[in-house]
mmCIF file of C-alpha atoms and ligand atoms in Angstrom:
data_model
loop_
_atom_site.group_PDB
_atom_site.id
_atom_site.type_symbol
_atom_site.label_atom_id
_atom_site.label_comp_id
_atom_site.label_asym_id
_atom_site.label_seq_id
_atom_site.Cartn_x
_atom_site.Cartn_y
_atom_site.Cartn_z
ATOM 1 C CA MET A 61 -53.891 8.486 -15.970
ATOM 2 C CA LYS A 62 -56.983 6.371 -15.815
ATOM 3 C CA GLY A 63 -56.484 2.709 -16.611
ATOM 4 C CA ILE A 64 -52.799 3.027 -17.377
ATOM 5 C CA GLU A 65 -50.715 0.069 -16.198
ATOM 6 C CA PHE A 66 -46.980 -0.133 -15.558
ATOM 7 C CA PHE A 67 -44.735 -3.181 -15.848
ATOM 8 C CA THR A 68 -41.144 -3.625 -14.706
ATOM 9 C CA SER A 69 -40.367 -6.065 -17.502
ATOM 10 C CA LEU A 70 -41.715 -6.605 -20.996
ATOM 11 C CA GLU A 71 -42.058 -10.254 -19.983
ATOM 12 C CA ASP A 72 -44.848 -9.243 -17.606
ATOM 13 C CA LEU A 73 -47.024 -8.022 -20.483
ATOM 14 C CA ASP A 74 -49.505 -10.170 -22.401
ATOM 15 C CA SER A 75 -48.149 -12.177 -25.334
ATOM 16 C CA GLU A 76 -49.715 -9.952 -27.997
ATOM 17 C CA SER A 77 -48.106 -6.851 -26.508
ATOM 18 C CA LYS A 78 -44.745 -8.591 -26.300
ATOM 19 C CA TYR A 79 -44.999 -9.684 -29.924
ATOM 20 C CA LEU A 80 -45.994 -6.198 -31.009
ATOM 21 C CA ALA A 81 -43.039 -4.670 -29.155
ATOM 22 C CA HIS A 82 -40.832 -7.212 -30.952
ATOM 23 C CA LYS A 83 -42.310 -6.162 -34.323
ATOM 24 C CA ALA A 84 -41.795 -2.494 -33.413
ATOM 25 C CA LYS A 85 -38.144 -3.223 -32.671
ATOM 26 C CA GLU A 86 -37.839 -4.980 -36.036
ATOM 27 C CA ALA A 87 -39.322 -1.893 -37.670
ATOM 28 C CA THR A 88 -36.494 0.269 -36.328
ATOM 29 C CA ALA A 89 -34.327 -1.348 -39.029
ATOM 30 C CA HIS A 90 -36.167 0.943 -41.481
ATOM 31 C CA SER A 91 -35.681 4.056 -39.400
ATOM 32 C CA TYR A 92 -34.056 6.924 -41.283
ATOM 33 C CA ALA A 93 -32.451 8.912 -38.493
ATOM 34 C CA PRO A 94 -29.130 10.353 -39.692
ATOM 35 C CA TYR A 95 -29.611 13.525 -37.623
ATOM 36 C CA SER A 96 -30.945 12.399 -34.244
ATOM 37 C CA LYS A 97 -29.486 8.875 -34.468
ATOM 38 C CA PHE A 98 -32.572 7.921 -32.464
ATOM 39 C CA CYS A 99 -34.269 4.988 -34.166
ATOM 40 C CA VAL A 100 -37.959 4.544 -33.427
ATOM 41 C CA GLY A 101 -40.272 1.776 -34.538
ATOM 42 C CA ALA A 102 -44.010 1.388 -34.184
ATOM 43 C CA ALA A 103 -46.139 -1.662 -34.863
ATOM 44 C CA SER A 104 -49.901 -1.901 -34.852
ATOM 45 C CA VAL A 105 -52.138 -4.913 -34.876
ATOM 46 C CA PHE A 106 -55.438 -4.845 -36.737
ATOM 47 C CA GLU A 107 -58.563 -6.654 -35.596
ATOM 48 C CA ASP A 108 -57.755 -9.506 -38.019
ATOM 49 C CA SER A 109 -54.347 -9.947 -36.284
ATOM 50 C CA SER A 110 -52.370 -8.611 -39.234
ATOM 51 C CA ILE A 111 -49.672 -6.093 -38.414
ATOM 52 C CA ILE A 112 -48.479 -2.859 -39.949
ATOM 53 C CA SER A 113 -45.368 -1.057 -38.845
ATOM 54 C CA GLY A 114 -43.557 2.204 -39.296
ATOM 55 C CA ALA A 115 -40.245 3.825 -38.464
ATOM 56 C CA ASN A 116 -39.234 7.440 -37.994
ATOM 57 C CA GLN A 117 -38.233 9.287 -41.155
ATOM 58 C CA GLU A 118 -36.038 12.341 -40.776
ATOM 59 C CA ASN A 119 -35.233 15.178 -43.156
ATOM 60 C CA ALA A 120 -32.480 17.795 -43.412
ATOM 61 C CA ALA A 121 -35.319 20.274 -43.037
ATOM 62 C CA TYR A 122 -36.011 19.192 -39.448
ATOM 63 C CA PRO A 123 -39.684 20.180 -39.181
ATOM 64 C CA LEU A 124 -40.470 17.662 -41.926
ATOM 65 C CA CYS A 125 -39.365 14.702 -39.815
ATOM 66 C CA MET A 126 -42.106 12.177 -39.165
ATOM 67 C CA CYS A 127 -42.524 9.952 -36.128
ATOM 68 C CA ALA A 128 -42.746 6.162 -36.422
ATOM 69 C CA GLU A 129 -46.251 6.141 -34.963
ATOM 70 C CA ARG A 130 -47.678 8.433 -37.621
ATOM 71 C CA VAL A 131 -45.819 6.634 -40.410
ATOM 72 C CA ALA A 132 -47.532 3.413 -39.263
ATOM 73 C CA LEU A 133 -50.939 5.014 -38.736
ATOM 74 C CA TYR A 134 -51.031 6.808 -42.074
ATOM 75 C CA ALA A 135 -49.815 3.675 -43.853
ATOM 76 C CA ALA A 136 -52.616 1.761 -42.134
ATOM 77 C CA SER A 137 -55.170 4.304 -43.288
ATOM 78 C CA ALA A 138 -53.824 4.408 -46.837
ATOM 79 C CA LEU A 139 -53.427 0.661 -47.307
ATOM 80 C CA HIS A 140 -56.136 -0.842 -45.079
ATOM 81 C CA PRO A 141 -58.793 1.816 -44.498
ATOM 82 C CA GLU A 142 -61.398 -0.815 -43.672
ATOM 83 C CA LYS A 143 -59.460 -2.361 -40.782
ATOM 84 C CA ARG A 144 -59.608 -1.180 -37.197
ATOM 85 C CA ILE A 145 -56.403 -0.849 -35.207
ATOM 86 C CA MET A 146 -56.474 -2.567 -31.822
ATOM 87 C CA LYS A 147 -53.083 -1.815 -30.351
ATOM 88 C CA MET A 148 -49.788 -0.057 -31.060
ATOM 89 C CA ALA A 149 -46.340 -0.627 -29.581
ATOM 90 C CA VAL A 150 -43.583 1.953 -29.833
ATOM 91 C CA VAL A 151 -39.912 1.306 -29.087
ATOM 92 C CA ALA A 152 -36.632 3.121 -29.665
ATOM 93 C CA HIS A 153 -32.907 2.594 -29.526
ATOM 94 C CA LYS A 154 -29.909 4.687 -30.324
ATOM 95 C CA LYS A 155 -28.252 4.015 -33.666
ATOM 96 C CA ASN A 156 -25.824 1.081 -33.491
ATOM 97 C CA HIS A 157 -27.059 0.111 -30.015
ATOM 98 C CA LYS A 158 -29.409 -2.790 -29.462
ATOM 99 C CA ASP A 159 -30.785 -1.884 -26.045
ATOM 100 C CA LEU A 160 -34.136 -0.173 -25.995
ATOM 101 C CA VAL A 161 -34.298 3.275 -24.467
ATOM 102 C CA PRO A 162 -37.343 5.068 -23.088
ATOM 103 C CA ALA A 163 -39.470 6.735 -25.752
ATOM 104 C CA THR A 164 -43.029 7.804 -25.220
ATOM 105 C CA SER A 165 -45.209 9.090 -28.030
ATOM 106 C CA CYS A 166 -45.095 12.823 -28.631
ATOM 107 C CA GLY A 167 -48.185 14.982 -28.328
ATOM 108 C CA SER A 168 -48.693 15.095 -32.090
ATOM 109 C CA CYS A 169 -48.785 11.311 -32.341
ATOM 110 C CA ARG A 170 -51.167 11.076 -29.393
ATOM 111 C CA GLN A 171 -53.460 13.546 -31.153
ATOM 112 C CA VAL A 172 -53.331 11.510 -34.382
ATOM 113 C CA LEU A 173 -53.969 8.282 -32.462
ATOM 114 C CA LEU A 174 -56.964 9.985 -30.892
ATOM 115 C CA GLU A 175 -58.305 10.899 -34.327
ATOM 116 C CA PHE A 176 -58.030 7.243 -35.360
ATOM 117 C CA GLU A 177 -59.932 6.209 -32.242
ATOM 118 C CA GLY A 178 -62.697 8.589 -33.228
ATOM 119 C CA ARG A 179 -62.757 7.359 -36.806
ATOM 120 C CA GLN A 180 -62.969 3.699 -35.854
ATOM 121 C CA HIS A 181 -65.105 4.150 -32.735
ATOM 122 C CA GLN A 182 -62.715 1.979 -30.788
ATOM 123 C CA PRO A 183 -59.810 2.718 -28.473
ATOM 124 C CA ILE A 184 -56.250 1.829 -29.413
ATOM 125 C CA GLU A 185 -54.078 0.340 -26.672
ATOM 126 C CA VAL A 186 -50.604 1.850 -26.549
ATOM 127 C CA ILE A 187 -47.478 0.069 -25.307
ATOM 128 C CA MET A 188 -44.279 2.060 -24.755
ATOM 129 C CA LEU A 189 -41.219 2.249 -22.519
ATOM 130 C CA GLY A 190 -41.488 5.086 -20.026
ATOM 131 C CA PRO A 191 -38.749 7.387 -18.736
ATOM 132 C CA ASP A 192 -38.248 5.273 -15.606
ATOM 133 C CA LYS A 193 -37.748 2.192 -17.824
ATOM 134 C CA LYS A 194 -41.125 0.815 -16.859
ATOM 135 C CA TRP A 195 -43.350 -0.445 -19.656
ATOM 136 C CA ILE A 196 -46.530 1.531 -20.011
ATOM 137 C CA LYS A 197 -49.760 -0.052 -21.199
ATOM 138 C CA ALA A 198 -52.362 2.615 -21.866
ATOM 139 C CA PRO A 199 -55.917 1.527 -22.657
ATOM 140 C CA SER A 200 -56.370 4.278 -25.257
ATOM 141 C CA ALA A 201 -54.864 7.363 -26.817
ATOM 142 C CA ALA A 202 -57.556 9.323 -25.000
ATOM 143 C CA SER A 203 -56.074 8.176 -21.676
ATOM 144 C CA LEU A 204 -52.730 9.664 -22.756
ATOM 145 C CA LEU A 205 -54.175 12.973 -23.870
ATOM 146 C CA PRO A 206 -56.567 14.544 -21.395
ATOM 147 C CA PHE A 207 -58.332 17.763 -22.393
ATOM 148 C CA SER A 208 -57.603 17.031 -26.042
ATOM 149 C CA PHE A 209 -58.976 18.880 -29.021
ATOM 150 C CA SER A 210 -61.479 16.854 -31.033
ATOM 151 C CA LYS A 211 -64.039 17.165 -33.766
ATOM 152 C CA GLU A 212 -66.726 17.713 -31.130
ATOM 153 C CA ALA A 213 -65.183 21.145 -30.548
ATOM 154 C CA LEU A 214 -65.609 21.949 -34.235
ATOM 155 C CA ASP A 215 -69.176 20.654 -34.226
ATOM 156 C CA GLY A 216 -70.101 22.616 -31.131
HETATM 157 ZN ZN1 ZN B 837 -44.679 11.620 -32.504
#
């Protein structure tokens, strides 16, 4: 877990991370989670300081559900392919509850974040609330996904 930092309170994070966590919480308003009732929001900041967000989108056919992180990342790629993503915050709360609950990115989202890092030749910082209710600030998706599969394996 190289370079990963932990914070007891969101207030202890830098102002950009706090703002991004706030935007991620706002994004949960667009969560479609009638099955899990677990609303997740993700917000990313581009290098020009503009922000794009996403929320989880569920489906009666469960395997088709999509995480907030990938909704935001794919929207970023589709709408602003020229912009690099600097940081992403992910937050979650249960439906009809305001308090945030721990939610760390799943392996699939970490893998997709890693692909974006490769595409843009720049790491993406990740902010999320860990299982012990400590805020996690990871310097990159790569730091969250050791021994990952990458295009180098295909090239080799
Ligand atoms: Zn995910």
